[in-house]
Amino acid sequence: MTRQTYGLIEAGGTKFVLGIAHGPDAVGKTARIVTTSPEETIAAMLAWFAERGPFDAIGLASFGPVELDPASPSWGHILKTPKPGWSGTDLAGPLAQAFSCRVGVDTDVNAAALAESRWGAGQGQRCVVYLTVGTGIGGGAVIEGQTLRGLSHPEMGHIRTPRHPEDSGFAGVCPFHGDCLEGMASGPAVIARYGRSLSELPADHPGLEVIAWYLAQAAVTVQAMLEPGRIIFGGGVMKTPGLMERVRIDAEKLGGGYFRGLPAEVIVRPGLGERSGLLGALALAQEAA
Ligand code: ZN
């Protein structure tokens, strides 16, 4: 059997991580390019891959919103986004055209959920949810080995949560909803309220309690919707010391002992660490091939 070669892309709002994989699970060479204008970023991406093809397939794990309907003329395009210049950008088309291969596309978080369910913290689980808490908040889900899609991909970062009792004065930073989950608990929401990132605040600062409480609300909402075997929390904000433990404790209280999944077991960190995005792209490439 000949070895398969896959091109991998984790397309983010601040950087694109590129990789090459040979075979089922080994990611070889990788590179990072800074996300600037679509023209510049796509040109740099194509140039890096051009020296490393041909490919059996390419996996594209993209920031959202991204069109996932293969029947749509906008398939693989970035949809309406506040990120300047990127609305309507075709990400998948230039790849398919340049390398004459199939391109598997999904959101970064759906792809991360897929990688975690295959190789990471979600192995053996029927349903796995991946939530990333960073510049934004996003969520993806895998059910019975398939990523969850409806009319579009899930938008779990924009669920509504009740307000923390001591967080009444803050309007929230989501340009669409104000005080949705992302508006209240993302990295920019923390800085807008407290002037610093969560990990830079003193350990006894009330902000830690407030943010943990919102994230626990999200976990309990996800439990009520899907009752997943694992809710995997990734992203920069989750590196704050003590945050994960607080989220588990609050989710236990908020859930009232009702759900089958015990927060202490269900709420976990990524098993693949920082690699879940790129391995997600690998999983997408394998499916596309
Ligand atoms: Zn929102």
Short mmCIF file of C-alpha atoms and ligand atoms in Angstrom, two decimals:
data_model
loop_
_atom_site.label_atom_id
_atom_site.label_comp_id
_atom_site.label_asym_id
_atom_site.label_seq_id
_atom_site.Cartn_x
_atom_site.Cartn_y
_atom_site.Cartn_z
CA MET A 1 0.00 0.00 0.00
CA THR A 2 1.39 3.41 -0.93
CA ARG A 3 1.70 6.04 1.72
CA GLN A 4 -0.92 8.76 1.72
CA THR A 5 0.15 12.40 1.89
CA TYR A 6 -2.19 14.93 3.46
CA GLY A 7 -2.00 18.70 3.66
CA LEU A 8 -3.31 20.12 6.93
CA ILE A 9 -4.50 23.61 7.79
CA GLU A 10 -5.69 25.03 11.07
CA ALA A 11 -6.93 28.42 9.93
CA GLY A 12 -7.23 30.88 12.79
CA GLY A 13 -7.97 34.56 13.11
CA THR A 14 -4.43 35.35 14.28
CA LYS A 15 -2.40 32.55 12.68
CA PHE A 16 -2.62 29.70 10.21
CA VAL A 17 -0.89 26.48 11.27
CA LEU A 18 0.09 24.30 8.32
CA GLY A 19 1.23 20.71 8.37
CA ILE A 20 1.98 17.64 6.31
CA ALA A 21 1.00 14.15 7.37
CA HIS A 22 1.99 10.82 5.93
CA GLY A 23 -0.22 7.92 6.90
CA PRO A 24 -2.85 7.68 9.58
CA ASP A 25 -1.70 9.77 12.52
CA ALA A 26 1.80 11.15 12.10
CA VAL A 27 2.07 14.88 11.53
CA GLY A 28 5.48 15.73 10.09
CA LYS A 29 6.61 19.17 9.04
CA THR A 30 4.61 22.16 10.27
CA ALA A 31 4.72 25.92 9.80
CA ARG A 32 2.94 28.97 11.13
CA ILE A 33 1.95 32.02 9.16
CA VAL A 34 0.47 35.18 10.61
CA THR A 35 -3.08 35.90 9.46
CA THR A 36 -3.01 39.21 7.59
CA SER A 37 -5.13 40.04 4.55
CA PRO A 38 -6.86 37.12 2.80
CA GLU A 39 -4.76 37.62 -0.38
CA GLU A 40 -1.45 37.61 1.47
CA THR A 41 -2.34 34.77 3.83
CA ILE A 42 -3.71 32.49 1.10
CA ALA A 43 -0.69 33.18 -1.13
CA ALA A 44 1.70 32.26 1.72
CA MET A 45 -0.28 29.10 2.45
CA LEU A 46 -0.29 27.99 -1.21
CA ALA A 47 3.44 28.72 -1.54
CA TRP A 48 4.28 26.54 1.49
CA PHE A 49 2.21 23.62 0.24
CA ALA A 50 3.44 23.98 -3.35
CA GLU A 51 6.87 22.65 -2.35
CA ARG A 52 5.40 19.67 -0.51
CA GLY A 53 2.72 18.12 -2.72
CA PRO A 54 1.11 16.31 -4.37
CA PHE A 55 -1.57 15.48 -1.82
CA ASP A 56 -4.15 12.74 -1.58
CA ALA A 57 -6.39 15.22 0.24
CA ILE A 58 -6.24 18.43 2.25
CA GLY A 59 -7.99 19.02 5.59
CA LEU A 60 -9.08 22.55 6.43
CA ALA A 61 -10.10 23.28 10.02
CA SER A 62 -11.23 26.88 9.81
CA PHE A 63 -12.30 29.68 12.05
CA GLY A 64 -15.93 30.48 11.53
CA PRO A 65 -18.39 31.24 10.34
CA VAL A 66 -17.60 29.06 7.33
CA GLU A 67 -19.97 27.53 4.77
CA LEU A 68 -20.04 23.74 5.14
CA ASP A 69 -22.82 22.82 2.72
CA PRO A 70 -21.13 21.08 -0.24
CA ALA A 71 -24.11 21.99 -2.43
CA SER A 72 -23.66 25.71 -1.82
CA PRO A 73 -21.64 27.85 -4.25
CA SER A 74 -20.09 29.39 -1.13
CA TRP A 75 -18.82 26.04 0.19
CA GLY A 76 -15.50 26.55 1.98
CA HIS A 77 -15.93 30.34 2.08
CA ILE A 78 -15.68 32.43 5.23
CA LEU A 79 -19.12 33.95 5.79
CA LYS A 80 -20.01 37.28 7.35
CA THR A 81 -17.32 37.98 9.94
CA PRO A 82 -16.27 41.05 11.93
CA LYS A 83 -12.68 40.22 10.92
CA PRO A 84 -11.80 43.01 8.44
CA GLY A 85 -11.55 41.91 4.80
CA TRP A 86 -12.35 38.24 5.41
CA SER A 87 -16.12 38.14 4.78
CA GLY A 88 -16.76 36.08 1.65
CA THR A 89 -13.18 34.80 1.32
CA ASP A 90 -12.89 31.49 -0.51
CA LEU A 91 -10.45 29.35 1.49
CA ALA A 92 -11.12 25.86 0.13
CA GLY A 93 -11.41 26.73 -3.58
CA PRO A 94 -7.81 27.93 -4.10
CA LEU A 95 -6.51 24.76 -2.39
CA ALA A 96 -8.65 22.40 -4.47
CA GLN A 97 -7.65 24.25 -7.63
CA ALA A 98 -3.92 24.44 -6.91
CA PHE A 99 -3.50 20.83 -5.84
CA SER A 100 -6.29 19.06 -7.73
CA CYS A 101 -7.39 17.07 -4.70
CA ARG A 102 -10.34 16.83 -2.37
CA VAL A 103 -10.52 19.31 0.49
CA GLY A 104 -12.31 18.36 3.71
CA VAL A 105 -13.67 21.43 5.49
CA ASP A 106 -15.12 21.93 8.94
CA THR A 107 -14.86 24.44 11.75
CA ASP A 108 -11.74 24.44 13.91
CA VAL A 109 -13.78 23.34 16.92
CA ASN A 110 -15.71 20.61 15.11
CA ALA A 111 -12.36 19.35 13.79
CA ALA A 112 -10.83 19.48 17.27
CA ALA A 113 -13.81 17.54 18.64
CA LEU A 114 -13.28 14.96 15.89
CA ALA A 115 -9.56 14.59 16.64
CA GLU A 116 -10.22 14.35 20.38
CA SER A 117 -12.90 11.72 19.84
CA ARG A 118 -10.58 9.62 17.66
CA TRP A 119 -7.25 9.99 19.37
CA GLY A 120 -7.62 12.13 22.50
CA ALA A 121 -9.73 12.75 25.59
CA GLY A 122 -12.97 11.68 23.90
CA GLN A 123 -11.93 8.20 22.79
CA GLY A 124 -14.64 5.60 23.31
CA GLN A 125 -17.37 8.22 23.84
CA ARG A 126 -20.52 8.33 21.71
CA CYS A 127 -20.80 12.10 21.99
CA VAL A 128 -17.97 14.58 22.53
CA VAL A 129 -18.15 18.37 22.75
CA TYR A 130 -15.12 20.64 22.36
CA LEU A 131 -15.32 24.20 23.66
CA THR A 132 -12.54 26.69 23.10
CA VAL A 133 -12.31 29.78 25.28
CA GLY A 134 -9.94 32.41 23.94
CA THR A 135 -10.30 35.46 21.70
CA GLY A 136 -13.77 34.09 21.05
CA ILE A 137 -15.73 31.13 22.36
CA GLY A 138 -16.62 28.33 19.99
CA GLY A 139 -18.01 24.86 20.35
CA GLY A 140 -18.04 21.77 18.17
CA ALA A 141 -19.55 18.35 18.64
CA VAL A 142 -19.05 14.83 17.39
CA ILE A 143 -21.89 12.34 17.64
CA GLU A 144 -21.33 8.72 16.61
CA GLY A 145 -18.15 9.71 14.78
CA GLN A 146 -19.74 12.55 12.77
CA THR A 147 -19.32 16.26 13.37
CA LEU A 148 -22.56 18.04 14.17
CA ARG A 149 -24.00 20.32 11.48
CA GLY A 150 -27.41 21.78 10.98
CA LEU A 151 -28.18 24.62 8.56
CA SER A 152 -24.67 25.63 9.49
CA HIS A 153 -22.18 24.58 12.16
CA PRO A 154 -22.98 24.92 15.87
CA GLU A 155 -22.50 28.38 17.42
CA MET A 156 -22.22 27.38 21.06
CA GLY A 157 -20.25 30.50 21.96
CA HIS A 158 -23.39 32.54 21.43
CA ILE A 159 -25.71 30.78 23.87
CA ARG A 160 -27.42 33.00 26.41
CA THR A 161 -26.57 32.50 30.04
CA PRO A 162 -28.05 34.11 33.13
CA ARG A 163 -25.91 36.86 34.60
CA HIS A 164 -23.66 36.26 37.52
CA PRO A 165 -25.24 38.14 40.47
CA GLU A 166 -22.12 40.30 40.88
CA ASP A 167 -21.72 41.08 37.18
CA SER A 168 -24.65 43.38 36.52
CA GLY A 169 -22.97 46.48 35.07
CA PHE A 170 -21.11 45.02 32.09
CA ALA A 171 -22.79 45.15 28.66
CA GLY A 172 -20.71 42.35 27.06
CA VAL A 173 -18.50 42.48 23.97
CA CYS A 174 -20.35 40.38 21.38
CA PRO A 175 -21.13 42.69 18.43
CA PHE A 176 -24.29 40.68 17.72
CA HIS A 177 -25.71 39.90 21.18
CA GLY A 178 -23.83 41.92 23.78
CA ASP A 179 -24.00 39.64 26.77
CA CYS A 180 -24.04 36.15 25.24
CA LEU A 181 -21.47 33.64 26.53
CA GLU A 182 -18.72 34.96 24.24
CA GLY A 183 -19.72 38.51 25.10
CA MET A 184 -19.26 37.79 28.80
CA ALA A 185 -16.54 35.16 29.17
CA SER A 186 -14.12 35.39 26.20
CA GLY A 187 -10.62 36.80 26.60
CA PRO A 188 -11.62 40.27 25.29
CA ALA A 189 -14.62 40.32 27.67
CA VAL A 190 -12.28 39.68 30.61
CA ILE A 191 -9.94 42.49 29.53
CA ALA A 192 -12.85 44.88 28.90
CA ARG A 193 -14.07 44.33 32.47
CA TYR A 194 -10.95 43.88 34.53
CA GLY A 195 -8.22 45.54 32.43
CA ARG A 196 -6.09 42.40 32.35
CA SER A 197 -6.27 38.80 31.19
CA LEU A 198 -7.62 36.25 33.63
CA SER A 199 -4.22 34.69 34.27
CA GLU A 200 -2.78 38.13 35.09
CA LEU A 201 -5.34 38.81 37.82
CA PRO A 202 -4.53 37.95 41.45
CA ALA A 203 -5.67 34.44 42.42
CA ASP A 204 -8.34 35.84 44.77
CA HIS A 205 -9.77 38.32 42.24
CA PRO A 206 -13.57 37.95 41.93
CA GLY A 207 -13.24 37.86 38.13
CA LEU A 208 -12.05 34.26 38.29
CA GLU A 209 -15.22 33.23 40.08
CA VAL A 210 -17.43 35.15 37.63
CA ILE A 211 -15.83 33.69 34.49
CA ALA A 212 -15.79 30.15 35.91
CA TRP A 213 -19.49 30.50 36.66
CA TYR A 214 -20.33 31.48 33.05
CA LEU A 215 -18.29 28.59 31.68
CA ALA A 216 -19.99 26.22 34.09
CA GLN A 217 -23.35 27.52 32.82
CA ALA A 218 -22.18 26.65 29.32
CA ALA A 219 -21.13 23.16 30.42
CA VAL A 220 -24.48 22.52 32.08
CA THR A 221 -26.36 23.81 29.02
CA VAL A 222 -24.34 21.47 26.82
CA GLN A 223 -25.15 18.63 29.20
CA ALA A 224 -28.84 19.43 28.98
CA MET A 225 -28.73 19.55 25.17
CA LEU A 226 -26.52 16.56 24.37
CA GLU A 227 -25.37 14.86 27.59
CA PRO A 228 -21.93 14.22 26.06
CA GLY A 229 -19.49 11.77 27.59
CA ARG A 230 -16.81 14.47 27.50
CA ILE A 231 -16.89 18.27 27.41
CA ILE A 232 -13.37 19.27 26.48
CA PHE A 233 -12.32 22.80 27.37
CA GLY A 234 -9.41 24.22 25.35
CA GLY A 235 -8.14 27.68 24.41
CA GLY A 236 -5.90 30.27 26.03
CA VAL A 237 -8.25 31.40 28.81
CA MET A 238 -8.47 27.82 30.14
CA LYS A 239 -4.75 27.93 30.98
CA THR A 240 -5.58 30.22 33.91
CA PRO A 241 -4.51 28.37 37.07
CA GLY A 242 -7.46 27.05 39.05
CA LEU A 243 -10.10 27.91 36.41
CA MET A 244 -10.80 24.37 35.25
CA GLU A 245 -11.31 23.17 38.83
CA ARG A 246 -13.75 26.01 39.53
CA VAL A 247 -15.71 25.25 36.37
CA ARG A 248 -16.14 21.64 37.52
CA ILE A 249 -17.24 22.67 41.00
CA ASP A 250 -19.74 25.24 39.71
CA ALA A 251 -21.10 22.84 37.07
CA GLU A 252 -21.70 20.32 39.85
CA LYS A 253 -23.72 22.89 41.81
CA LEU A 254 -25.59 24.30 38.80
CA GLY A 255 -26.47 20.85 37.48
CA GLY A 256 -28.11 19.96 40.76
CA GLY A 257 -27.03 16.34 40.48
CA TYR A 258 -29.50 15.83 37.63
CA PHE A 259 -27.25 14.75 34.77
CA ARG A 260 -25.73 11.34 34.21
CA GLY A 261 -22.31 12.79 33.48
CA LEU A 262 -20.47 13.87 36.61
CA PRO A 263 -18.65 17.17 35.97
CA ALA A 264 -15.51 15.82 37.68
CA GLU A 265 -15.30 13.16 34.97
CA VAL A 266 -16.97 14.82 32.00
CA ILE A 267 -15.29 18.25 32.03
CA VAL A 268 -11.72 17.69 30.88
CA ARG A 269 -8.74 19.28 29.13
CA PRO A 270 -7.79 18.30 25.56
CA GLY A 271 -5.97 14.97 25.47
CA LEU A 272 -4.06 16.17 22.40
CA GLY A 273 -3.09 19.51 23.92
CA GLU A 274 -2.27 22.17 21.33
CA ARG A 275 -2.32 19.57 18.55
CA SER A 276 -6.06 18.94 18.49
CA GLY A 277 -6.61 21.56 15.75
CA LEU A 278 -4.04 20.23 13.31
CA LEU A 279 -4.97 16.62 14.05
CA GLY A 280 -8.56 17.67 13.42
CA ALA A 281 -7.46 18.81 9.96
CA LEU A 282 -5.86 15.39 9.51
CA ALA A 283 -9.12 13.68 10.40
CA LEU A 284 -10.92 15.88 7.84
CA ALA A 285 -8.33 15.09 5.16
CA GLN A 286 -8.69 11.37 5.80
CA GLU A 287 -12.45 11.59 5.48
CA ALA A 288 -12.17 13.64 2.27
CA ALA A 289 -9.77 11.12 0.75
ZN ZN B 1 -22.92 36.50 20.63
#
